mmCIF file of C-alpha atoms in Angstrom:
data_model
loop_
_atom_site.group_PDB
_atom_site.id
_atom_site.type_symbol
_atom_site.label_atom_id
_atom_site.label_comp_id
_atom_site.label_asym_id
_atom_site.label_seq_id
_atom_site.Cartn_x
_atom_site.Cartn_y
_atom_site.Cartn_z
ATOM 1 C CA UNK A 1094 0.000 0.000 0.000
ATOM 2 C CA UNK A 1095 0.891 3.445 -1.017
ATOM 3 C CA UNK A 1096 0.919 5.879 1.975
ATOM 4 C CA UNK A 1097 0.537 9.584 0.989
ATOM 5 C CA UNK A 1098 -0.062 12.929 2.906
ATOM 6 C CA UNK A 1099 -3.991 13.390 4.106
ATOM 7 C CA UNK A 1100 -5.123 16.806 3.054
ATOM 8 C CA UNK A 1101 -7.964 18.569 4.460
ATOM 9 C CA UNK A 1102 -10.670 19.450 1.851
ATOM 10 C CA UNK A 1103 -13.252 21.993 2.319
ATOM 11 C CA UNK A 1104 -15.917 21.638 4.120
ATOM 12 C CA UNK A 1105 -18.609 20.388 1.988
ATOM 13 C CA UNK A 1106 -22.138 22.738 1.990
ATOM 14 C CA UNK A 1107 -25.411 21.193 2.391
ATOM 15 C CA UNK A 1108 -26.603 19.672 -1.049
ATOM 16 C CA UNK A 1109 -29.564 21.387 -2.493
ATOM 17 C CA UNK A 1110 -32.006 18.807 -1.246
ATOM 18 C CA UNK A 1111 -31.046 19.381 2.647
ATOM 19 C CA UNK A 1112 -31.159 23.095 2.210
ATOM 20 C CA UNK A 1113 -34.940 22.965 0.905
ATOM 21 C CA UNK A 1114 -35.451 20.458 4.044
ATOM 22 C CA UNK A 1115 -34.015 23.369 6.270
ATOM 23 C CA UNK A 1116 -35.495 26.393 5.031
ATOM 24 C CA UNK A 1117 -32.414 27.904 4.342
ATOM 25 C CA UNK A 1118 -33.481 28.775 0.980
ATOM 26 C CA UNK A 1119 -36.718 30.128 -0.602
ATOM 27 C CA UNK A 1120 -39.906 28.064 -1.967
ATOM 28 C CA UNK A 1121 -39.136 27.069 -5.859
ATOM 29 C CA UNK A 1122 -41.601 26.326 -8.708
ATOM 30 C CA UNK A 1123 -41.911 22.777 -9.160
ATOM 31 C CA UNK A 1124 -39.659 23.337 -12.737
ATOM 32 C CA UNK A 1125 -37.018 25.320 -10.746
ATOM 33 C CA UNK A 1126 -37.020 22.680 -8.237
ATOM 34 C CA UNK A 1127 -36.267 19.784 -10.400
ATOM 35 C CA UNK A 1128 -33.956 21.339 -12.417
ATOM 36 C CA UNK A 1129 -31.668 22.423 -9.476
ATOM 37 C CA UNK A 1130 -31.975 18.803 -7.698
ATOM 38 C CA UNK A 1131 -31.090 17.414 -10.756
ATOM 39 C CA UNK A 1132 -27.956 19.700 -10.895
ATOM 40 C CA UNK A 1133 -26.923 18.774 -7.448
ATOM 41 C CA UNK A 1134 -27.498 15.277 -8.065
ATOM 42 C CA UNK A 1135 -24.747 15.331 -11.265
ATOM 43 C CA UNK A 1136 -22.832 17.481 -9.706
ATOM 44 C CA UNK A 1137 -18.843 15.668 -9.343
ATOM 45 C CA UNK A 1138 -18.229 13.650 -6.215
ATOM 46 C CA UNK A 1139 -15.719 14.543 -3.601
ATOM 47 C CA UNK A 1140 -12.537 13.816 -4.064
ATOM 48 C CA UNK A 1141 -11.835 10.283 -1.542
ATOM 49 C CA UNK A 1142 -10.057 10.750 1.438
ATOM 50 C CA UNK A 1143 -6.226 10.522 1.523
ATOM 51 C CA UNK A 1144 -5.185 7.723 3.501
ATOM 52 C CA UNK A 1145 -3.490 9.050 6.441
ATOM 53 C CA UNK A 1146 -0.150 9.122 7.348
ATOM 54 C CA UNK A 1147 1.356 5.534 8.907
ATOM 55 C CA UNK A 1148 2.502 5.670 12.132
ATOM 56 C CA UNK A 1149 5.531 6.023 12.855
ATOM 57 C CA UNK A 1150 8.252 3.771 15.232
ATOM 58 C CA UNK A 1151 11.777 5.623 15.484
ATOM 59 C CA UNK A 1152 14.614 3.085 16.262
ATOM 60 C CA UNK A 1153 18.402 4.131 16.837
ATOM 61 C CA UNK A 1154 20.750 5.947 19.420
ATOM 62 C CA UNK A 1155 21.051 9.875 20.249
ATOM 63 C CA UNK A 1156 20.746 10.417 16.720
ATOM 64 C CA UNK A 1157 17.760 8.859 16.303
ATOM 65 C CA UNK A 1158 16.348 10.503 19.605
ATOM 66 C CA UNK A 1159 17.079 13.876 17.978
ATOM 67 C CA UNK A 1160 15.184 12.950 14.628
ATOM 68 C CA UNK A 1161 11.744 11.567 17.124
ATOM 69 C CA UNK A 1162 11.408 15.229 18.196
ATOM 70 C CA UNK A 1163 11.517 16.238 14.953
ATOM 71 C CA UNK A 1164 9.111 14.356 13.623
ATOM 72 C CA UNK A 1165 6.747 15.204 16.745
ATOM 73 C CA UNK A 1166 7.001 18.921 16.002
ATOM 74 C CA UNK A 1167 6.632 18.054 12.317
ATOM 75 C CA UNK A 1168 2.621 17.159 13.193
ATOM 76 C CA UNK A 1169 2.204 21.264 12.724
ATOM 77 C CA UNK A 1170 2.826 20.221 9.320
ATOM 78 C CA UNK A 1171 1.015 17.029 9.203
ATOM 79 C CA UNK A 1172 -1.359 17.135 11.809
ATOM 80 C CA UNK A 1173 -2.019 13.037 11.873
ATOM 81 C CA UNK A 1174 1.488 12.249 12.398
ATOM 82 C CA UNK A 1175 1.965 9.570 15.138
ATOM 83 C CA UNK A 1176 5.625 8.948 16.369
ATOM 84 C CA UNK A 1177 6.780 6.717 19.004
ATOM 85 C CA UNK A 1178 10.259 6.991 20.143
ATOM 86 C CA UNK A 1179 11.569 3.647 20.604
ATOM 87 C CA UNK A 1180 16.151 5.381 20.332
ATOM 88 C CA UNK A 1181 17.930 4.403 23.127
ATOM 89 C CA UNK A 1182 20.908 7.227 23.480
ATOM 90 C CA UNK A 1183 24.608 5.273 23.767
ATOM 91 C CA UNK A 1184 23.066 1.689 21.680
ATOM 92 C CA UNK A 1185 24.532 0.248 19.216
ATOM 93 C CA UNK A 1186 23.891 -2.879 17.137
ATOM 94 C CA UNK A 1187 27.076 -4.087 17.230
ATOM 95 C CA UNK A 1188 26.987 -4.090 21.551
ATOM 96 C CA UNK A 1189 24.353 -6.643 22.363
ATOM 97 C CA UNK A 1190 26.082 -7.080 25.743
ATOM 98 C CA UNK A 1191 24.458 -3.364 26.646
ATOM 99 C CA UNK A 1192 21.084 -3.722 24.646
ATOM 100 C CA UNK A 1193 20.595 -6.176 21.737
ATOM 101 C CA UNK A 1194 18.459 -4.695 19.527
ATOM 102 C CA UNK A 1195 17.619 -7.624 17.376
ATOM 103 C CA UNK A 1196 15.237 -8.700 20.685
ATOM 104 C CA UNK A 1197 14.582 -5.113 21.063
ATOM 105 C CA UNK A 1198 12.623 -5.425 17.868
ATOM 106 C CA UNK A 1199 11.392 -8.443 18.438
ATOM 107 C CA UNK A 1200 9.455 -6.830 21.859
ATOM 108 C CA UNK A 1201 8.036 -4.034 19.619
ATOM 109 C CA UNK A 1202 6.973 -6.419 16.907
ATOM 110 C CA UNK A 1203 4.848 -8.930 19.464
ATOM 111 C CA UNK A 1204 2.227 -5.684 19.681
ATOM 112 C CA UNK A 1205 2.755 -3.521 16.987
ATOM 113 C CA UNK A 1206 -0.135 -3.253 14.028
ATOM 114 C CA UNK A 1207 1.780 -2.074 10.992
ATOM 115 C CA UNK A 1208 3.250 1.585 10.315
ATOM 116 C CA UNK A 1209 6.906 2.260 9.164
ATOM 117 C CA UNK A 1210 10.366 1.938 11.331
ATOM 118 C CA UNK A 1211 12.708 4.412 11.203
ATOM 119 C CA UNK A 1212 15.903 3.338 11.704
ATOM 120 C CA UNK A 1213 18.950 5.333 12.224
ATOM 121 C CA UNK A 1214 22.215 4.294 13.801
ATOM 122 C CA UNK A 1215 25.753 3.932 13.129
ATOM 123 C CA UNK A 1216 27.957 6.467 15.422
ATOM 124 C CA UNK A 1217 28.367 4.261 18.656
ATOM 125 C CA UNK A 1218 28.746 0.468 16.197
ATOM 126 C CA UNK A 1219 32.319 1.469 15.492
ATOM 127 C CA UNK A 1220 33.608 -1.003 18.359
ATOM 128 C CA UNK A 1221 34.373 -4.673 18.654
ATOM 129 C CA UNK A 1222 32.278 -6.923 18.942
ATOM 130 C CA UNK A 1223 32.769 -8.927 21.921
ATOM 131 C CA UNK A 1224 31.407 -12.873 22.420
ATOM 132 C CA UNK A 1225 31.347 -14.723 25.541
ATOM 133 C CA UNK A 1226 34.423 -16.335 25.607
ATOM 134 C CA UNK A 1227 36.229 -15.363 22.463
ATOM 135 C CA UNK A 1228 38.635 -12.126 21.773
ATOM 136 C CA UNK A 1229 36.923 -9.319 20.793
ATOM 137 C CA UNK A 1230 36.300 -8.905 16.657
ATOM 138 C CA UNK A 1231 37.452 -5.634 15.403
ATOM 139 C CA UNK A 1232 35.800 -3.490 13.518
ATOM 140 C CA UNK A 1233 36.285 -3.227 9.772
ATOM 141 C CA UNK A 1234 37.171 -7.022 9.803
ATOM 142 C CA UNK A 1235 35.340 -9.881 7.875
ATOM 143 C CA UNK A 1236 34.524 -11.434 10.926
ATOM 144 C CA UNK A 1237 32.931 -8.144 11.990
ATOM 145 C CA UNK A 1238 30.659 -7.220 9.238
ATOM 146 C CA UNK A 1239 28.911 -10.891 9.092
ATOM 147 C CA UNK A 1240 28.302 -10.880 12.354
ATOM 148 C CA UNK A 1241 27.022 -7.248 12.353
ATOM 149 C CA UNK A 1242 25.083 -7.767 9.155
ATOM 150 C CA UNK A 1243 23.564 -10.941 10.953
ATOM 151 C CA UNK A 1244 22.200 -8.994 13.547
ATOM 152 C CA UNK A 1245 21.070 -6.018 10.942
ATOM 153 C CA UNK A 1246 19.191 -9.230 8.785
ATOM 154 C CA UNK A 1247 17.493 -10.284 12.173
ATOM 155 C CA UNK A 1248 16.202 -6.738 12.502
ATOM 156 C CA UNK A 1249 15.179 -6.329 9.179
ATOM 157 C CA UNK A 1250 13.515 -9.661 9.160
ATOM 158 C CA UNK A 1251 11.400 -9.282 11.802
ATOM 159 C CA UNK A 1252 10.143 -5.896 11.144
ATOM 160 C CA UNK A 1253 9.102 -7.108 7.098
ATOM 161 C CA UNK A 1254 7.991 -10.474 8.736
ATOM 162 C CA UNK A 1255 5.338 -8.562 11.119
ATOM 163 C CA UNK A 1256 4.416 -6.143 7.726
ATOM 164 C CA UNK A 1257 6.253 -3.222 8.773
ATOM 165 C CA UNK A 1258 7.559 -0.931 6.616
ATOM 166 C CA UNK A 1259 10.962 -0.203 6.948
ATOM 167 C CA UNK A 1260 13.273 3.476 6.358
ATOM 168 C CA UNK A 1261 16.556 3.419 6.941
ATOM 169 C CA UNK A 1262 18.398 6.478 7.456
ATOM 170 C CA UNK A 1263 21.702 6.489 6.562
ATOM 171 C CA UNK A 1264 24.458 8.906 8.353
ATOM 172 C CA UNK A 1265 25.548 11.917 7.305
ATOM 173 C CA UNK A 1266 28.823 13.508 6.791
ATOM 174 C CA UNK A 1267 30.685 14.443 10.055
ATOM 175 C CA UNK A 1268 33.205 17.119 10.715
ATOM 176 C CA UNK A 1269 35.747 14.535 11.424
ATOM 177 C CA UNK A 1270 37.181 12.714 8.313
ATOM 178 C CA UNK A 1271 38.209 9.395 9.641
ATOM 179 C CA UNK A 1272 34.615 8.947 11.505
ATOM 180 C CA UNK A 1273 32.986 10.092 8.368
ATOM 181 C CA UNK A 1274 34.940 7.377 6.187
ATOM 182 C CA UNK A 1275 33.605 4.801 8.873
ATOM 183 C CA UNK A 1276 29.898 6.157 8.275
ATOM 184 C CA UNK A 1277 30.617 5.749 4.772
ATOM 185 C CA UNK A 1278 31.360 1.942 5.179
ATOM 186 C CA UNK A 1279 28.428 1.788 7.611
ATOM 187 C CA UNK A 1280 26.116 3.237 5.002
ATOM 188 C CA UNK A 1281 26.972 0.469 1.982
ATOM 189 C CA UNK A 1282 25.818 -1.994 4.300
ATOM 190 C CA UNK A 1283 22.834 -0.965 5.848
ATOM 191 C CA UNK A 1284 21.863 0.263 1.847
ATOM 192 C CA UNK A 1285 22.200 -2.914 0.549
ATOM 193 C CA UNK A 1286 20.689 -4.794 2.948
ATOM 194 C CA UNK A 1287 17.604 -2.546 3.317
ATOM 195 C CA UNK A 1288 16.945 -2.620 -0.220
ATOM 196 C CA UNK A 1289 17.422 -6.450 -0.479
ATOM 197 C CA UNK A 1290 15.363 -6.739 2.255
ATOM 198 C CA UNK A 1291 12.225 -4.775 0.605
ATOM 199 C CA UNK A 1292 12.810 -1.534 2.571
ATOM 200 C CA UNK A 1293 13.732 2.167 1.507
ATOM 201 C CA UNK A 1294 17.316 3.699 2.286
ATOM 202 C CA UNK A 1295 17.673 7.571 2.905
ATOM 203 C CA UNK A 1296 20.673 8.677 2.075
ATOM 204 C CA UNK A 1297 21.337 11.852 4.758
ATOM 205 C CA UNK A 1298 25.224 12.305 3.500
ATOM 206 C CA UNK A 1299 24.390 15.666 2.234
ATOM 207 C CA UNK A 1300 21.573 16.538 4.158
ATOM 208 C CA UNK A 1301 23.914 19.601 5.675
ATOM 209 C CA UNK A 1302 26.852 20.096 3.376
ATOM 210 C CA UNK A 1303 28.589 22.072 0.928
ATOM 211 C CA UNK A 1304 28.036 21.772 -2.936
ATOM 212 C CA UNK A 1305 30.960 19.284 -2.526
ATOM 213 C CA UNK A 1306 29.318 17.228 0.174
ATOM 214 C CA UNK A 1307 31.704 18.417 2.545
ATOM 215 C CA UNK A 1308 30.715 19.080 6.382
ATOM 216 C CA UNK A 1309 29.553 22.592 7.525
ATOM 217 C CA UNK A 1310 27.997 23.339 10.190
ATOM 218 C CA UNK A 1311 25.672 26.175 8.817
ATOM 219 C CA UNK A 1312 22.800 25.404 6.797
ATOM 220 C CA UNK A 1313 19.557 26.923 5.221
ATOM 221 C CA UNK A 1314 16.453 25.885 7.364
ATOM 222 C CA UNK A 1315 13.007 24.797 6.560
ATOM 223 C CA UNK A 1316 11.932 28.148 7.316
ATOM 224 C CA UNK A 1317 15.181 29.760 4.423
ATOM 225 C CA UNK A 1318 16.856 31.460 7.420
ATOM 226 C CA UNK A 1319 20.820 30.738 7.568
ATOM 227 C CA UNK A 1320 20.889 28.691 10.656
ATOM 228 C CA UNK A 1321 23.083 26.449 12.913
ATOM 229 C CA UNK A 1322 23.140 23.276 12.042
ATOM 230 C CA UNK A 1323 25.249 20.616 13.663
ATOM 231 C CA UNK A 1324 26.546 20.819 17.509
ATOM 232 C CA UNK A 1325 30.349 21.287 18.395
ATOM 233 C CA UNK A 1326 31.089 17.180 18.497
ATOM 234 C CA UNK A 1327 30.430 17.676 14.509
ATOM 235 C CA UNK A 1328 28.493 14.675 14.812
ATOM 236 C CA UNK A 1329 24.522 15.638 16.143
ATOM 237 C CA UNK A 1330 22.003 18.417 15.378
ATOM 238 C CA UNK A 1331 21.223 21.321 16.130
ATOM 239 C CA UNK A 1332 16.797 21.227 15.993
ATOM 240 C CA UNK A 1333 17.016 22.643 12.961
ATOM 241 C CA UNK A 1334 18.911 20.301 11.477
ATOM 242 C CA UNK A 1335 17.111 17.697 12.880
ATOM 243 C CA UNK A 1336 13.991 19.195 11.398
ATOM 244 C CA UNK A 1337 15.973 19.370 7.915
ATOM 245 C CA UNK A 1338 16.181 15.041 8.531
ATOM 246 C CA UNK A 1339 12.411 15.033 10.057
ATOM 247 C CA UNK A 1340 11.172 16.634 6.504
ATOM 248 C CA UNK A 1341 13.914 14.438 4.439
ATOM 249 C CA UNK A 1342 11.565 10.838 6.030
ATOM 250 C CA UNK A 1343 8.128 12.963 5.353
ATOM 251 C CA UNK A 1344 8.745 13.445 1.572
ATOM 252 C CA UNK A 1345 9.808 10.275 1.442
ATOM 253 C CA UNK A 1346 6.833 8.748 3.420
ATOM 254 C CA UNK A 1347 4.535 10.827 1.101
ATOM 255 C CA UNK A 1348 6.467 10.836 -2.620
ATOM 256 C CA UNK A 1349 4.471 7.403 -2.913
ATOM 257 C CA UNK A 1350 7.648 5.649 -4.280
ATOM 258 C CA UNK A 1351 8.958 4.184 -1.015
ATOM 259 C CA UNK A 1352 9.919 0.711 -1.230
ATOM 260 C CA UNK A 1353 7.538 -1.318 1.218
ATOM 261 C CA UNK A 1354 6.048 1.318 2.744
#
């Protein structure tokens, strides 16, 4: 199913019939009266409601805390947006041993009734991954990514399994060039994987960057005003830029060419 932005329409006057009913208009001749019924009655039909927005589940770390408020204060805009925020600041997929997210989403799915995840994460999965009893597995090595894109295919799994649409937000450039070329790697997997898997990948790279797709930390907001936009790690937000990411998932929610959504 298609999802696309519900949009008000006017507020529909009484048909002809209901105002004679009323009073609200003056007695006709029988010829005037049929003619205008029968005008009424051929008149075009409504337009049919807009099926409303999904709701939304937001899944991640800090960063993905920062782009649930967003999306809350983005209901001005789109006034039946539902977001839960399900970010858990300092997580990270590759550090079961502090929250294992694969069961994490297994939890959410055992209720949940449809809508879209929104998953964002990446800046804290930079670390070995450590197994009871074995050395830890370093980052960047083979061993590493299958056992982090295990646990990424266990996520994605369950969420498609339980017919829940899936976005994936992918990170944007950071101020710092080696952490950047470490969200870079982080990005080719979780794209390929979420499209393989039937979801929809947002690329965020350039979300706040130069014509190069180099880091600033100044941007243009929603509003066209020259604004802060990232915080002094060079890594999170400022609100507006979170709102920049917040309106980045709503055109893709409502574009209507979201994979699985």
């Amino acid at each position: 199913m298609i999802w696309t932005r519900f949009v008000m329409s006017p507020k529909q006057r009484p048909s002809a019939e209901q105002r004679l009913l009323r009073n609200d208009i003056p007695l006709l001749s029988r010829r005037s009266l049929t003619v205008l019924l029968a005008t009424a009655l051929a008149a075009p039909a409504l337009p049919a409601r807009a099926a409303p927005l999904p709701p939304l589940a937001v899944f991640g770390d800090s960063q993905a805390e920062g782009v649930a408020v967003a999306l809350r204060q983005a209901r001005r805009r789109y006034p039946d947006l539902r977001v839960q925020n399900c970010a858990r600041a300092g997580s990270a997929i590759s550090q079961a041993a502090a929250y294992d997210w694969p069961a994490a989403i297994r939890t959410y799915t055992a209720t949940a009734q449809g809508g879209v995840a929104i998953m964002f994460f990446g800046g804290n999965d930079r670390l070995p991954i450590r197994l009871a009893g074995e050395r830890p597995v370093q980052f960047r090595s083979d061993a590493w990514r299958g056992l982090y894109m295990a646990r990424v295919t266990a996520m994605l799994e369950t969420l498609r399994g339980a017919g829940i649409g899936v976005l994936w937000l992918g990170q944007p450039v950071a101020r710092d060039g080696v952490y950047s070329h470490d969200m870079a790697y982080l990005n080719g997997i979780y794209q390929d994987m979420v499209q393989a898997a039937g979801g929809t990948f947002v690329p965020l790279w350039s979300v706040v960057a130069d014509a190069a797709g180099h880091y600033v930390s100044h941007g243009r907001s929603l509003e066209g005003r020259e604004e802060r936009m990232r915080l002094d790690d060079g890594i999170h937000f400022t609100p507006a830029g979170y709102a920049l990411i917040a309106e980045r998932v709503m055109q893709t929610l409502t574009a209507g060419n979201a994979a699985g959504i």
